[in-house]
Structure formats: C-alpha cells, structure tokens
PDB file of C-alpha atoms in Angstrom:
ATOM      1  CA  UNK A  97      25.037  37.239  -9.986  1.00  0.00           C
ATOM      2  CA  UNK A  98      23.893  33.909 -11.657  1.00  0.00           C
ATOM      3  CA  UNK A  99      21.427  33.718 -14.370  1.00  0.00           C
ATOM      4  CA  UNK A 100      18.907  30.700 -13.694  1.00  0.00           C
ATOM      5  CA  UNK A 101      19.347  28.145 -16.245  1.00  0.00           C
ATOM      6  CA  UNK A 102      17.352  25.607 -17.623  1.00  0.00           C
ATOM      7  CA  UNK A 103      18.239  22.096 -18.178  1.00  0.00           C
ATOM      8  CA  UNK A 104      16.988  19.388 -20.006  1.00  0.00           C
ATOM      9  CA  UNK A 105      18.432  15.642 -19.249  1.00  0.00           C
ATOM     10  CA  UNK A 106      17.372  12.658 -21.439  1.00  0.00           C
ATOM     11  CA  UNK A 107      17.592   9.564 -20.017  1.00  0.00           C
ATOM     12  CA  UNK A 108      15.761   6.543 -21.303  1.00  0.00           C
ATOM     13  CA  UNK A 109      15.902   3.169 -19.772  1.00  0.00           C
ATOM     14  CA  UNK A 110      15.223   1.186 -16.326  1.00  0.00           C
ATOM     15  CA  UNK A 111      14.838   2.344 -13.017  1.00  0.00           C
ATOM     16  CA  UNK A 112      18.610   1.427 -12.471  1.00  0.00           C
ATOM     17  CA  UNK A 113      19.830   3.859 -15.839  1.00  0.00           C
ATOM     18  CA  UNK A 114      18.219   6.800 -13.973  1.00  0.00           C
ATOM     19  CA  UNK A 115      20.149   6.201 -10.541  1.00  0.00           C
ATOM     20  CA  UNK A 116      23.083   5.593 -12.280  1.00  0.00           C
ATOM     21  CA  UNK A 117      22.031   9.273 -14.367  1.00  0.00           C
ATOM     22  CA  UNK A 118      22.019  10.978 -10.879  1.00  0.00           C
ATOM     23  CA  UNK A 119      25.235  11.702  -9.864  1.00  0.00           C
ATOM     24  CA  UNK A 120      25.636  13.422 -13.366  1.00  0.00           C
ATOM     25  CA  UNK A 121      22.187  15.610 -12.346  1.00  0.00           C
ATOM     26  CA  UNK A 122      23.932  16.278  -8.559  1.00  0.00           C
ATOM     27  CA  UNK A 123      26.856  17.469 -10.362  1.00  0.00           C
ATOM     28  CA  UNK A 124      24.908  20.270 -12.869  1.00  0.00           C
ATOM     29  CA  UNK A 125      22.971  21.311  -9.384  1.00  0.00           C
ATOM     30  CA  UNK A 126      25.936  21.719  -7.945  1.00  0.00           C
ATOM     31  CA  UNK A 127      27.456  23.832 -10.805  1.00  0.00           C
ATOM     32  CA  UNK A 128      24.267  25.553 -10.943  1.00  0.00           C
ATOM     33  CA  UNK A 129      22.479  25.676  -8.103  1.00  0.00           C
ATOM     34  CA  UNK A 130      19.861  28.325  -9.311  1.00  0.00           C
ATOM     35  CA  UNK A 131      19.108  25.633 -11.936  1.00  0.00           C
ATOM     36  CA  UNK A 132      16.125  24.064 -12.907  1.00  0.00           C
ATOM     37  CA  UNK A 133      16.550  20.729 -14.232  1.00  0.00           C
ATOM     38  CA  UNK A 134      13.864  18.825 -16.432  1.00  0.00           C
ATOM     39  CA  UNK A 135      14.671  14.671 -17.040  1.00  0.00           C
ATOM     40  CA  UNK A 136      12.996  13.196 -19.735  1.00  0.00           C
ATOM     41  CA  UNK A 137      12.685   9.437 -19.251  1.00  0.00           C
ATOM     42  CA  UNK A 138      10.626   6.202 -19.858  1.00  0.00           C
ATOM     43  CA  UNK A 139       7.380   6.118 -17.389  1.00  0.00           C
ATOM     44  CA  UNK A 140       8.307   3.121 -15.994  1.00  0.00           C
ATOM     45  CA  UNK A 141      11.188   4.675 -14.396  1.00  0.00           C
ATOM     46  CA  UNK A 142       9.688   7.867 -13.229  1.00  0.00           C
ATOM     47  CA  UNK A 143      10.000   6.670  -9.256  1.00  0.00           C
ATOM     48  CA  UNK A 144      13.557   8.078  -9.574  1.00  0.00           C
ATOM     49  CA  UNK A 145      12.071  11.373  -8.423  1.00  0.00           C
ATOM     50  CA  UNK A 146      11.715   9.963  -5.383  1.00  0.00           C
ATOM     51  CA  UNK A 147      15.408   9.566  -4.279  1.00  0.00           C
ATOM     52  CA  UNK A 148      16.543  13.104  -5.148  1.00  0.00           C
ATOM     53  CA  UNK A 149      15.477  16.830  -5.185  1.00  0.00           C
ATOM     54  CA  UNK A 150      18.070  17.983  -7.801  1.00  0.00           C
ATOM     55  CA  UNK A 151      15.047  16.874 -10.378  1.00  0.00           C
ATOM     56  CA  UNK A 152      12.478  19.496 -10.516  1.00  0.00           C
ATOM     57  CA  UNK A 153      10.354  18.325 -13.401  1.00  0.00           C
ATOM     58  CA  UNK A 154       9.908  15.209 -15.328  1.00  0.00           C
ATOM     59  CA  UNK A 155       8.834  14.695 -19.112  1.00  0.00           C
ATOM     60  CA  UNK A 156       7.153  11.106 -19.358  1.00  0.00           C
ATOM     61  CA  UNK A 157       8.046   9.495 -22.694  1.00  0.00           C
ATOM     62  CA  UNK A 158       7.098   5.936 -23.783  1.00  0.00           C
ATOM     63  CA  UNK A 159      10.220   5.055 -26.604  1.00  0.00           C
ATOM     64  CA  UNK A 160       9.077   1.822 -26.152  1.00  0.00           C
ATOM     65  CA  UNK A 161       5.570   1.969 -26.832  1.00  0.00           C
ATOM     66  CA  UNK A 162       3.473   1.298 -30.005  1.00  0.00           C
ATOM     67  CA  UNK A 163       3.510   5.293 -31.039  1.00  0.00           C
ATOM     68  CA  UNK A 164       7.229   5.794 -30.129  1.00  0.00           C
ATOM     69  CA  UNK A 165       7.399   8.223 -33.124  1.00  0.00           C
ATOM     70  CA  UNK A 166       4.499  10.231 -31.642  1.00  0.00           C
ATOM     71  CA  UNK A 167       5.911  10.153 -28.452  1.00  0.00           C
ATOM     72  CA  UNK A 168       9.342  11.708 -29.629  1.00  0.00           C
ATOM     73  CA  UNK A 169       7.694  14.340 -31.309  1.00  0.00           C
ATOM     74  CA  UNK A 170       6.028  14.866 -28.063  1.00  0.00           C
ATOM     75  CA  UNK A 171       9.665  15.301 -26.335  1.00  0.00           C
ATOM     76  CA  UNK A 172      10.398  18.016 -29.165  1.00  0.00           C
ATOM     77  CA  UNK A 173       7.421  20.079 -28.635  1.00  0.00           C
ATOM     78  CA  UNK A 174       8.284  20.054 -24.648  1.00  0.00           C
ATOM     79  CA  UNK A 175      11.690  21.133 -26.071  1.00  0.00           C
ATOM     80  CA  UNK A 176      10.498  23.606 -27.718  1.00  0.00           C
ATOM     81  CA  UNK A 177       8.328  25.227 -25.591  1.00  0.00           C
ATOM     82  CA  UNK A 178      10.566  24.799 -22.378  1.00  0.00           C
ATOM     83  CA  UNK A 179      13.113  27.587 -23.975  1.00  0.00           C
ATOM     84  CA  UNK A 180      16.013  25.737 -22.443  1.00  0.00           C
ATOM     85  CA  UNK A 181      19.822  26.664 -22.194  1.00  0.00           C
ATOM     86  CA  UNK A 182      21.234  23.498 -22.640  1.00  0.00           C
ATOM     87  CA  UNK A 183      20.131  19.384 -23.418  1.00  0.00           C
ATOM     88  CA  UNK A 184      22.423  16.389 -22.465  1.00  0.00           C
ATOM     89  CA  UNK A 185      21.252  12.851 -23.788  1.00  0.00           C
ATOM     90  CA  UNK A 186      23.024   9.912 -22.802  1.00  0.00           C
ATOM     91  CA  UNK A 187      21.862   8.255 -25.675  1.00  0.00           C
ATOM     92  CA  UNK A 188      24.742   6.406 -27.600  1.00  0.00           C
ATOM     93  CA  UNK A 189      22.022   5.941 -30.839  1.00  0.00           C
ATOM     94  CA  UNK A 190      23.377   7.842 -33.716  1.00  0.00           C
ATOM     95  CA  UNK A 191      20.158   9.429 -34.489  1.00  0.00           C
ATOM     96  CA  UNK A 192      20.537  10.900 -30.993  1.00  0.00           C
ATOM     97  CA  UNK A 193      22.179  14.045 -32.340  1.00  0.00           C
ATOM     98  CA  UNK A 194      19.511  14.861 -34.951  1.00  0.00           C
ATOM     99  CA  UNK A 195      17.247  14.547 -32.012  1.00  0.00           C
ATOM    100  CA  UNK A 196      18.810  16.872 -30.028  1.00  0.00           C
ATOM    101  CA  UNK A 197      19.291  19.566 -33.016  1.00  0.00           C
ATOM    102  CA  UNK A 198      15.515  19.613 -33.629  1.00  0.00           C
ATOM    103  CA  UNK A 199      15.063  20.610 -30.040  1.00  0.00           C
ATOM    104  CA  UNK A 200      16.481  24.304 -31.001  1.00  0.00           C
ATOM    105  CA  UNK A 201      18.351  24.312 -27.803  1.00  0.00           C
ATOM    106  CA  UNK A 202      21.760  26.274 -28.366  1.00  0.00           C
ATOM    107  CA  UNK A 203      24.030  24.157 -26.400  1.00  0.00           C
ATOM    108  CA  UNK A 204      23.637  20.168 -27.089  1.00  0.00           C
ATOM    109  CA  UNK A 205      25.657  17.791 -25.003  1.00  0.00           C
ATOM    110  CA  UNK A 206      25.899  13.907 -26.123  1.00  0.00           C
ATOM    111  CA  UNK A 207      28.093  10.978 -26.920  1.00  0.00           C
ATOM    112  CA  UNK A 208      30.670  11.639 -30.384  1.00  0.00           C
ATOM    113  CA  UNK A 209      29.172   8.561 -32.267  1.00  0.00           C
ATOM    114  CA  UNK A 210      30.304   9.886 -35.426  1.00  0.00           C
ATOM    115  CA  UNK A 211      30.886  12.467 -38.281  1.00  0.00           C
ATOM    116  CA  UNK A 212      26.970  13.650 -37.750  1.00  0.00           C
ATOM    117  CA  UNK A 213      27.450  14.144 -34.177  1.00  0.00           C
ATOM    118  CA  UNK A 214      30.613  16.362 -34.431  1.00  0.00           C
ATOM    119  CA  UNK A 215      28.503  18.713 -36.652  1.00  0.00           C
ATOM    120  CA  UNK A 216      25.195  18.608 -34.792  1.00  0.00           C
ATOM    121  CA  UNK A 217      26.204  18.133 -31.084  1.00  0.00           C
ATOM    122  CA  UNK A 218      28.100  21.147 -29.512  1.00  0.00           C
ATOM    123  CA  UNK A 219      29.848  19.403 -26.989  1.00  0.00           C
ATOM    124  CA  UNK A 220      30.773  15.482 -27.995  1.00  0.00           C
ATOM    125  CA  UNK A 221      31.998  13.331 -25.111  1.00  0.00           C
ATOM    126  CA  UNK A 222      33.731  10.040 -25.785  1.00  0.00           C
ATOM    127  CA  UNK A 223      31.591   7.184 -25.340  1.00  0.00           C
ATOM    128  CA  UNK A 224      33.724   4.068 -23.096  1.00  0.00           C
ATOM    129  CA  UNK A 225      31.521   1.738 -22.015  1.00  0.00           C
ATOM    130  CA  UNK A 226      34.516  -0.258 -20.024  1.00  0.00           C
ATOM    131  CA  UNK A 227      33.837   1.690 -16.713  1.00  0.00           C
ATOM    132  CA  UNK A 228      31.299   2.082 -13.773  1.00  0.00           C
ATOM    133  CA  UNK A 229      27.775   3.596 -15.641  1.00  0.00           C
ATOM    134  CA  UNK A 230      27.899   6.188 -13.315  1.00  0.00           C
ATOM    135  CA  UNK A 231      31.528   7.569 -14.626  1.00  0.00           C
ATOM    136  CA  UNK A 232      29.948   6.928 -17.884  1.00  0.00           C
ATOM    137  CA  UNK A 233      27.057   9.191 -17.827  1.00  0.00           C
ATOM    138  CA  UNK A 234      29.651  11.900 -15.874  1.00  0.00           C
ATOM    139  CA  UNK A 235      31.299  12.096 -18.944  1.00  0.00           C
ATOM    140  CA  UNK A 236      28.937  14.086 -21.005  1.00  0.00           C
ATOM    141  CA  UNK A 237      29.435  17.263 -18.360  1.00  0.00           C
ATOM    142  CA  UNK A 238      33.473  16.885 -17.996  1.00  0.00           C
ATOM    143  CA  UNK A 239      33.887  19.989 -20.049  1.00  0.00           C
ATOM    144  CA  UNK A 240      30.872  21.716 -17.922  1.00  0.00           C
ATOM    145  CA  UNK A 241      31.910  21.122 -14.290  1.00  0.00           C
ATOM    146  CA  UNK A 242      34.723  20.512 -12.234  1.00  0.00           C
ATOM    147  CA  UNK A 243      32.591  18.536 -10.069  1.00  0.00           C
ATOM    148  CA  UNK A 244      32.586  14.966  -9.989  1.00  0.00           C
ATOM    149  CA  UNK A 245      29.977  13.601  -8.070  1.00  0.00           C
ATOM    150  CA  UNK A 246      30.957   9.494  -8.121  1.00  0.00           C
ATOM    151  CA  UNK A 247      28.014   8.347  -6.469  1.00  0.00           C
ATOM    152  CA  UNK A 248      23.964   9.243  -6.074  1.00  0.00           C
ATOM    153  CA  UNK A 249      23.581  11.023  -2.872  1.00  0.00           C
ATOM    154  CA  UNK A 250      20.616   9.483  -0.988  1.00  0.00           C
ATOM    155  CA  UNK A 251      19.363  10.398   3.052  1.00  0.00           C
ATOM    156  CA  UNK A 252      20.252   7.329   4.979  1.00  0.00           C
ATOM    157  CA  UNK A 253      18.699   5.888   8.136  1.00  0.00           C
ATOM    158  CA  UNK A 254      20.247   4.589  11.718  1.00  0.00           C
ATOM    159  CA  UNK A 255      21.121   0.546  11.365  1.00  0.00           C
ATOM    160  CA  UNK A 256      19.851  -2.411  12.832  1.00  0.00           C
ATOM    161  CA  UNK A 257      22.275  -4.638  14.647  1.00  0.00           C
ATOM    162  CA  UNK A 258      23.385  -8.166  12.574  1.00  0.00           C
ATOM    163  CA  UNK A 259      20.237  -7.280   9.981  1.00  0.00           C
ATOM    164  CA  UNK A 260      20.330  -8.704   6.624  1.00  0.00           C
ATOM    165  CA  UNK A 261      18.091  -7.225   3.908  1.00  0.00           C
ATOM    166  CA  UNK A 262      17.084  -9.367   0.713  1.00  0.00           C
ATOM    167  CA  UNK A 263      16.118  -8.535  -2.281  1.00  0.00           C
ATOM    168  CA  UNK A 264      15.640 -11.357  -4.660  1.00  0.00           C
ATOM    169  CA  UNK A 265      13.699  -9.919  -7.781  1.00  0.00           C
ATOM    170  CA  UNK A 266      14.840  -8.820 -11.305  1.00  0.00           C
ATOM    171  CA  UNK A 267      12.168  -6.487 -13.591  1.00  0.00           C
ATOM    172  CA  UNK A 268       9.317  -8.280 -14.725  1.00  0.00           C
ATOM    173  CA  UNK A 269      10.471  -6.665 -18.395  1.00  0.00           C
ATOM    174  CA  UNK A 270      13.958  -8.346 -18.292  1.00  0.00           C
ATOM    175  CA  UNK A 271      12.601 -11.920 -17.673  1.00  0.00           C
ATOM    176  CA  UNK A 272       9.935 -11.125 -20.218  1.00  0.00           C
ATOM    177  CA  UNK A 273      13.229 -10.459 -22.649  1.00  0.00           C
ATOM    178  CA  UNK A 274      14.225 -13.730 -21.543  1.00  0.00           C
ATOM    179  CA  UNK A 275      17.258 -12.175 -19.528  1.00  0.00           C
ATOM    180  CA  UNK A 276      17.687 -14.184 -16.503  1.00  0.00           C
ATOM    181  CA  UNK A 277      19.956 -12.554 -13.995  1.00  0.00           C
ATOM    182  CA  UNK A 278      19.345 -14.251 -10.657  1.00  0.00           C
ATOM    183  CA  UNK A 279      19.244 -17.486  -8.469  1.00  0.00           C
ATOM    184  CA  UNK A 280      16.020 -19.606  -8.332  1.00  0.00           C
ATOM    185  CA  UNK A 281      13.483 -18.844  -5.361  1.00  0.00           C
ATOM    186  CA  UNK A 282      14.458 -22.511  -3.941  1.00  0.00           C
ATOM    187  CA  UNK A 283      17.802 -21.297  -3.670  1.00  0.00           C
ATOM    188  CA  UNK A 284      16.153 -18.005  -1.941  1.00  0.00           C
ATOM    189  CA  UNK A 285      14.983 -19.864   0.250  1.00  0.00           C
ATOM    190  CA  UNK A 286      17.534 -22.193   1.143  1.00  0.00           C
ATOM    191  CA  UNK A 287      19.613 -19.258   1.856  1.00  0.00           C
ATOM    192  CA  UNK A 288      17.713 -17.128   3.693  1.00  0.00           C
ATOM    193  CA  UNK A 289      17.172 -20.524   6.227  1.00  0.00           C
ATOM    194  CA  UNK A 290      21.087 -20.822   6.483  1.00  0.00           C
ATOM    195  CA  UNK A 291      21.810 -17.090   7.436  1.00  0.00           C
ATOM    196  CA  UNK A 292      18.665 -17.622  10.057  1.00  0.00           C
ATOM    197  CA  UNK A 293      20.728 -20.593  11.163  1.00  0.00           C
ATOM    198  CA  UNK A 294      23.669 -18.515  11.699  1.00  0.00           C
ATOM    199  CA  UNK A 295      21.851 -15.983  13.283  1.00  0.00           C
ATOM    200  CA  UNK A 296      21.060 -13.152  11.620  1.00  0.00           C
ATOM    201  CA  UNK A 297      17.940 -10.923  11.332  1.00  0.00           C
ATOM    202  CA  UNK A 298      17.011 -11.802   8.115  1.00  0.00           C
ATOM    203  CA  UNK A 299      14.319  -9.465   6.116  1.00  0.00           C
ATOM    204  CA  UNK A 300      12.478 -10.179   2.997  1.00  0.00           C
ATOM    205  CA  UNK A 301      11.535  -7.543   0.741  1.00  0.00           C
ATOM    206  CA  UNK A 302      10.446  -7.139  -3.275  1.00  0.00           C
ATOM    207  CA  UNK A 303       8.377  -4.754  -5.449  1.00  0.00           C
ATOM    208  CA  UNK A 304       5.449  -6.059  -7.547  1.00  0.00           C
ATOM    209  CA  UNK A 305       7.375  -7.525 -10.138  1.00  0.00           C
ATOM    210  CA  UNK A 306       8.513  -9.813  -7.428  1.00  0.00           C
ATOM    211  CA  UNK A 307       5.149 -11.238  -5.926  1.00  0.00           C
ATOM    212  CA  UNK A 308       5.831 -14.399  -8.271  1.00  0.00           C
ATOM    213  CA  UNK A 309       9.263 -15.009  -6.761  1.00  0.00           C
ATOM    214  CA  UNK A 310       8.437 -14.240  -3.349  1.00  0.00           C
ATOM    215  CA  UNK A 311       5.363 -16.235  -3.489  1.00  0.00           C
ATOM    216  CA  UNK A 312       7.751 -19.392  -4.208  1.00  0.00           C
ATOM    217  CA  UNK A 313      10.385 -18.423  -1.689  1.00  0.00           C
ATOM    218  CA  UNK A 314       7.221 -18.091   0.945  1.00  0.00           C
ATOM    219  CA  UNK A 315       6.081 -21.721  -0.068  1.00  0.00           C
ATOM    220  CA  UNK A 316       9.763 -23.138   0.139  1.00  0.00           C
ATOM    221  CA  UNK A 317      11.100 -21.509   2.903  1.00  0.00           C
ATOM    222  CA  UNK A 318      11.499 -24.053   6.479  1.00  0.00           C
ATOM    223  CA  UNK A 319      12.465 -21.167   8.710  1.00  0.00           C
ATOM    224  CA  UNK A 320       9.736 -18.659  10.344  1.00  0.00           C
ATOM    225  CA  UNK A 321      12.231 -16.610  12.150  1.00  0.00           C
ATOM    226  CA  UNK A 322      12.779 -14.317   9.169  1.00  0.00           C
ATOM    227  CA  UNK A 323      10.727 -10.866   8.508  1.00  0.00           C
ATOM    228  CA  UNK A 324       8.419 -10.967   5.627  1.00  0.00           C
ATOM    229  CA  UNK A 325       8.646  -6.874   4.004  1.00  0.00           C
ATOM    230  CA  UNK A 326       6.862  -7.225   0.720  1.00  0.00           C
ATOM    231  CA  UNK A 327       4.447  -5.156   0.260  1.00  0.00           C
ATOM    232  CA  UNK A 328       5.353  -2.346   2.695  1.00  0.00           C
ATOM    233  CA  UNK A 329       7.311  -0.202   0.203  1.00  0.00           C
ATOM    234  CA  UNK A 330       5.434   1.975  -1.834  1.00  0.00           C
ATOM    235  CA  UNK A 331       7.946   3.232  -3.782  1.00  0.00           C
ATOM    236  CA  UNK A 332      11.582   3.634  -4.405  1.00  0.00           C
ATOM    237  CA  UNK A 333      11.969   5.850  -1.340  1.00  0.00           C
ATOM    238  CA  UNK A 334      10.416   3.599   0.920  1.00  0.00           C
ATOM    239  CA  UNK A 335      12.827   0.704  -0.167  1.00  0.00           C
ATOM    240  CA  UNK A 336      16.119   3.044  -0.058  1.00  0.00           C
ATOM    241  CA  UNK A 337      15.031   3.806   3.784  1.00  0.00           C
ATOM    242  CA  UNK A 338      14.911  -0.174   4.414  1.00  0.00           C
ATOM    243  CA  UNK A 339      18.356  -0.713   3.053  1.00  0.00           C
ATOM    244  CA  UNK A 340      19.723   2.036   4.568  1.00  0.00           C
ATOM    245  CA  UNK A 341      18.655   0.775   7.770  1.00  0.00           C
ATOM    246  CA  UNK A 342      20.284  -2.914   6.823  1.00  0.00           C
ATOM    247  CA  UNK A 343      23.792  -3.839   8.079  1.00  0.00           C
ATOM    248  CA  UNK A 344      23.834  -5.360   4.865  1.00  0.00           C
ATOM    249  CA  UNK A 345      21.772  -6.041   1.832  1.00  0.00           C
ATOM    250  CA  UNK A 346      21.458  -9.423  -0.493  1.00  0.00           C
ATOM    251  CA  UNK A 347      20.284  -8.974  -3.426  1.00  0.00           C
ATOM    252  CA  UNK A 348      20.163  -9.821  -7.459  1.00  0.00           C
ATOM    253  CA  UNK A 349      21.687  -7.792 -10.044  1.00  0.00           C
ATOM    254  CA  UNK A 350      18.921  -5.054 -10.687  1.00  0.00           C
ATOM    255  CA  UNK A 351      17.590  -1.469  -9.462  1.00  0.00           C
ATOM    256  CA  UNK A 352      17.805  -1.821  -5.740  1.00  0.00           C
ATOM    257  CA  UNK A 353      21.751  -2.433  -5.845  1.00  0.00           C
ATOM    258  CA  UNK A 354      22.151   0.802  -7.380  1.00  0.00           C
ATOM    259  CA  UNK A 355      20.299   2.391  -4.549  1.00  0.00           C
ATOM    260  CA  UNK A 356      22.581   0.082  -1.783  1.00  0.00           C
ATOM    261  CA  UNK A 357      25.514   1.633  -3.677  1.00  0.00           C
ATOM    262  CA  UNK A 358      24.416   4.935  -2.986  1.00  0.00           C
ATOM    263  CA  UNK A 359      23.644   4.472   0.568  1.00  0.00           C
ATOM    264  CA  UNK A 360      26.884   2.786   0.789  1.00  0.00           C
ATOM    265  CA  UNK A 361      25.224  -0.219   2.748  1.00  0.00           C
ATOM    266  CA  UNK A 362      27.296  -3.489   2.970  1.00  0.00           C
ATOM    267  CA  UNK A 363      26.164  -4.845  -0.547  1.00  0.00           C
ATOM    268  CA  UNK A 364      26.201  -8.908  -1.866  1.00  0.00           C
ATOM    269  CA  UNK A 365      25.497  -9.129  -5.398  1.00  0.00           C
ATOM    270  CA  UNK A 366      24.263 -11.744  -7.329  1.00  0.00           C
ATOM    271  CA  UNK A 367      26.319 -11.633 -10.741  1.00  0.00           C
ATOM    272  CA  UNK A 368      25.687 -14.328 -13.663  1.00  0.00           C
ATOM    273  CA  UNK A 369      25.986 -13.417 -17.102  1.00  0.00           C
ATOM    274  CA  UNK A 370      26.189  -9.799 -16.391  1.00  0.00           C
ATOM    275  CA  UNK A 371      29.435  -7.422 -16.406  1.00  0.00           C
ATOM    276  CA  UNK A 372      30.462  -6.522 -12.832  1.00  0.00           C
ATOM    277  CA  UNK A 373      32.593  -4.045 -13.765  1.00  0.00           C
ATOM    278  CA  UNK A 374      29.997  -1.802 -15.479  1.00  0.00           C
ATOM    279  CA  UNK A 375      27.369  -2.243 -13.230  1.00  0.00           C
ATOM    280  CA  UNK A 376      29.216  -1.914  -9.501  1.00  0.00           C
ATOM    281  CA  UNK A 377      32.021   0.573  -8.576  1.00  0.00           C
ATOM    282  CA  UNK A 378      35.134  -0.536  -7.212  1.00  0.00           C
ATOM    283  CA  UNK A 379      34.267  -0.642  -3.599  1.00  0.00           C
ATOM    284  CA  UNK A 380      34.642  -2.689  -0.337  1.00  0.00           C
ATOM    285  CA  UNK A 381      31.454  -1.853   0.238  1.00  0.00           C
ATOM    286  CA  UNK A 382      30.444  -4.120  -2.734  1.00  0.00           C
ATOM    287  CA  UNK A 383      30.789  -7.775  -2.871  1.00  0.00           C
ATOM    288  CA  UNK A 384      29.855  -9.704  -6.047  1.00  0.00           C
ATOM    289  CA  UNK A 385      28.951 -13.868  -5.701  1.00  0.00           C
ATOM    290  CA  UNK A 386      29.160 -15.340  -8.663  1.00  0.00           C
ATOM    291  CA  UNK A 387      29.500 -19.381  -9.623  1.00  0.00           C
ATOM    292  CA  UNK A 388      32.709 -20.819 -10.583  1.00  0.00           C
ATOM    293  CA  UNK A 389      31.755 -22.457 -13.698  1.00  0.00           C
ATOM    294  CA  UNK A 390      35.144 -21.211 -15.668  1.00  0.00           C
ATOM    295  CA  UNK A 391      32.555 -19.791 -18.554  1.00  0.00           C
ATOM    296  CA  UNK A 392      34.901 -18.275 -21.302  1.00  0.00           C
ATOM    297  CA  UNK A 393      31.630 -16.440 -23.021  1.00  0.00           C
ATOM    298  CA  UNK A 394      30.880 -14.755 -19.357  1.00  0.00           C
ATOM    299  CA  UNK A 395      29.857 -11.727 -19.105  1.00  0.00           C
ATOM    300  CA  UNK A 396      28.032 -12.242 -22.074  1.00  0.00           C
ATOM    301  CA  UNK A 397      24.386 -10.450 -21.775  1.00  0.00           C
ATOM    302  CA  UNK A 398      24.574  -7.244 -23.702  1.00  0.00           C
ATOM    303  CA  UNK A 399      27.841  -7.951 -25.217  1.00  0.00           C
ATOM    304  CA  UNK A 400      27.589 -11.267 -26.812  1.00  0.00           C
ATOM    305  CA  UNK A 401      23.939 -12.152 -26.824  1.00  0.00           C
ATOM    306  CA  UNK A 402      20.606 -10.056 -25.826  1.00  0.00           C
ATOM    307  CA  UNK A 403      18.872 -12.951 -23.966  1.00  0.00           C
ATOM    308  CA  UNK A 404      20.943 -15.829 -21.354  1.00  0.00           C
ATOM    309  CA  UNK A 405      21.761 -19.036 -22.552  1.00  0.00           C
ATOM    310  CA  UNK A 406      19.561 -22.172 -21.908  1.00  0.00           C
ATOM    311  CA  UNK A 407      22.199 -23.800 -19.725  1.00  0.00           C
ATOM    312  CA  UNK A 408      22.893 -20.556 -16.950  1.00  0.00           C
ATOM    313  CA  UNK A 409      25.757 -22.343 -15.386  1.00  0.00           C
ATOM    314  CA  UNK A 410      26.909 -19.059 -14.403  1.00  0.00           C
ATOM    315  CA  UNK A 411      23.728 -18.787 -11.881  1.00  0.00           C
ATOM    316  CA  UNK A 412      24.210 -22.324 -10.600  1.00  0.00           C
ATOM    317  CA  UNK A 413      25.508 -20.773  -6.907  1.00  0.00           C
ATOM    318  CA  UNK A 414      24.990 -23.007  -3.690  1.00  0.00           C
ATOM    319  CA  UNK A 415      23.306 -21.390  -0.991  1.00  0.00           C
ATOM    320  CA  UNK A 416      26.046 -22.157   1.241  1.00  0.00           C
ATOM    321  CA  UNK A 417      28.655 -20.100  -0.697  1.00  0.00           C
ATOM    322  CA  UNK A 418      26.290 -17.278  -0.915  1.00  0.00           C
ATOM    323  CA  UNK A 419      25.776 -17.407   3.361  1.00  0.00           C
ATOM    324  CA  UNK A 420      29.333 -17.681   3.688  1.00  0.00           C
ATOM    325  CA  UNK A 421      30.527 -14.802   1.423  1.00  0.00           C
ATOM    326  CA  UNK A 422      27.847 -12.497   3.772  1.00  0.00           C
ATOM    327  CA  UNK A 423      28.916 -13.856   7.073  1.00  0.00           C
ATOM    328  CA  UNK A 424      32.497 -13.569   6.561  1.00  0.00           C
ATOM    329  CA  UNK A 425      33.204 -10.482   4.518  1.00  0.00           C
TER     330      UNK A 425
END
C-alpha cells in the first residue's frame, strides 16, 4: 500500500516557466498517484492550475515585489506547517540550497550550484540549460522516477478545418523590461490580410496584456473576413480550448506557445533574440519563423544581454515570409 506523500514544488517565473515545469509534476504524480502536490509560485502565474489536475494546492509568493524577504519567510512558514515529505526547487541561484535546508523537509531536490548545494541538498541534479526547458526541469527528478513526461498533458478539442489562430502578444512585463520578442502590430495586420487572401479561416485572440497590440492591429488590418476573439478567453483553460481547436497556431515567443506545444497543435513561432532550442522541442509540429539577418550574436536575449538591441534586425520578418511558411509547411 502506497504511503501518501506530501510534495512541495517551488518554481518562480512567468506562466511559460510554470508550463515548462508541468511535466515534472506530472511524472511525480505518476510515480506517487496518491500524493498531494503543492506548488509555490508567483501570483502572476497562478493560472497554470487551470491547465492540469496534478496540482492540489498553490502557495503564492511575490518574490519580485517590494516585500520579497517577508514573502520568502511566508514560504518557509508554509513549508514548516505543511509537514512535507520532499521538496523540489527549479531555482539555479546558489542561495536556493539554503532556503530548502531551512524548510526542514527531509528530502530536498535541487540543482548542483556548487559546494554548498552538495552539503545542504539530499539530491543534486546537473543543470543543463542547453536543452529544451521541460527536459531541464525534469532532470531534477531523474533519481526519483523512471517516468519521463516530455510535454505537459492538456485536454484536446476537435479541429476547425483550414483555421489559423493568431496570438500576437507577449507579456507586458517583458515589454516593460525592454525585452522585445515579436513583430510590430502593423506586420501582424498585414499577415492577417495575406492569410485571409489565401483562404484561411483566421481567428485573432489575446489576453489583457495584449490590448494595445490588438487595438493597433484592428486599426491597421484591411480585411474584415476574420474572427476577432479578443476578450472571449477568461483564463488559460479557455485559451487552451481555442488553441486545441485550431488547425494551425501562429504566435510570438510567449506562454501560449507552450500551451500549443502541449496540445500538439501545429504551431508557427516568431523568433527573434531568444533561443529556439531552449524554448521549443525538436518536433515537426513546431516551426520557428526567423529573419534572415545573419546576426552573429543571435540568440542574444538572456545569454548575452538582458534587453533587446535598438536595431531589432532579428525581428524584421516580412509578412509574406510568415504567410508562406504557415501555408506551405
């Protein structure tokens, strides 16, 4: 008879990071079907719970807020009160091992970040960032389970024939930080015009962060023969339903991309300064669309710089190239 395990998982980041982390949690649930999994994450990413049944509880920790030290103490108090059997953290900061040690939880899993982690953690995993992020996170539990969940598992819907769903936006936080990762609204509008001219059933969708982008597209687009679904999705589950029903999905490098990958929807992604090898799996279902700019620094965002450059040559992708890729592949 299996002893019910109480598992605490800690993963701070945006909604995309939480989607990347889902296969790790799914494998844990497969290994320990009667377990209770609690995920500690940032408030902005709590919507990940709408996509899965493996997360039983959430602990919201605002690590990027003004009171981050109080928030970390709140996490420790929750860990002390939870009587967890094991804790897993995806953090690569060298101080994470101290945090996990202070939880008092007997089994502590994290990345090998040096001498301190080898002393304070019971299990250290090698951190390999040169692989798809789902696999990188899954490395944390290789010593726990033989299950290897490669992608998140999300419920699917029937397809709408000849349809292309477009999600043009990226998170407002990334824009505020100066991380430009997508083409302009004007290019998106021209892309819609050309796709409609090719006979595609185009649907446009976006979340609250995308209002400015969507408004500009609607001002610029010439055709009226597409479906504007902006504002119809209330949560990630609604968006996942739309992505699942689309024959093809065209998007920026943002969280909806990772939902589409999990759903095995044929997906086309605008890539500029970020690393496609870390953000998409090697799969015929995912096609990167990139500029022919021959930039020697690309991909530079995160690896070489924390904001994008001024020229943005890597995002000067003609609408005709985008449409040709979507229609021919």
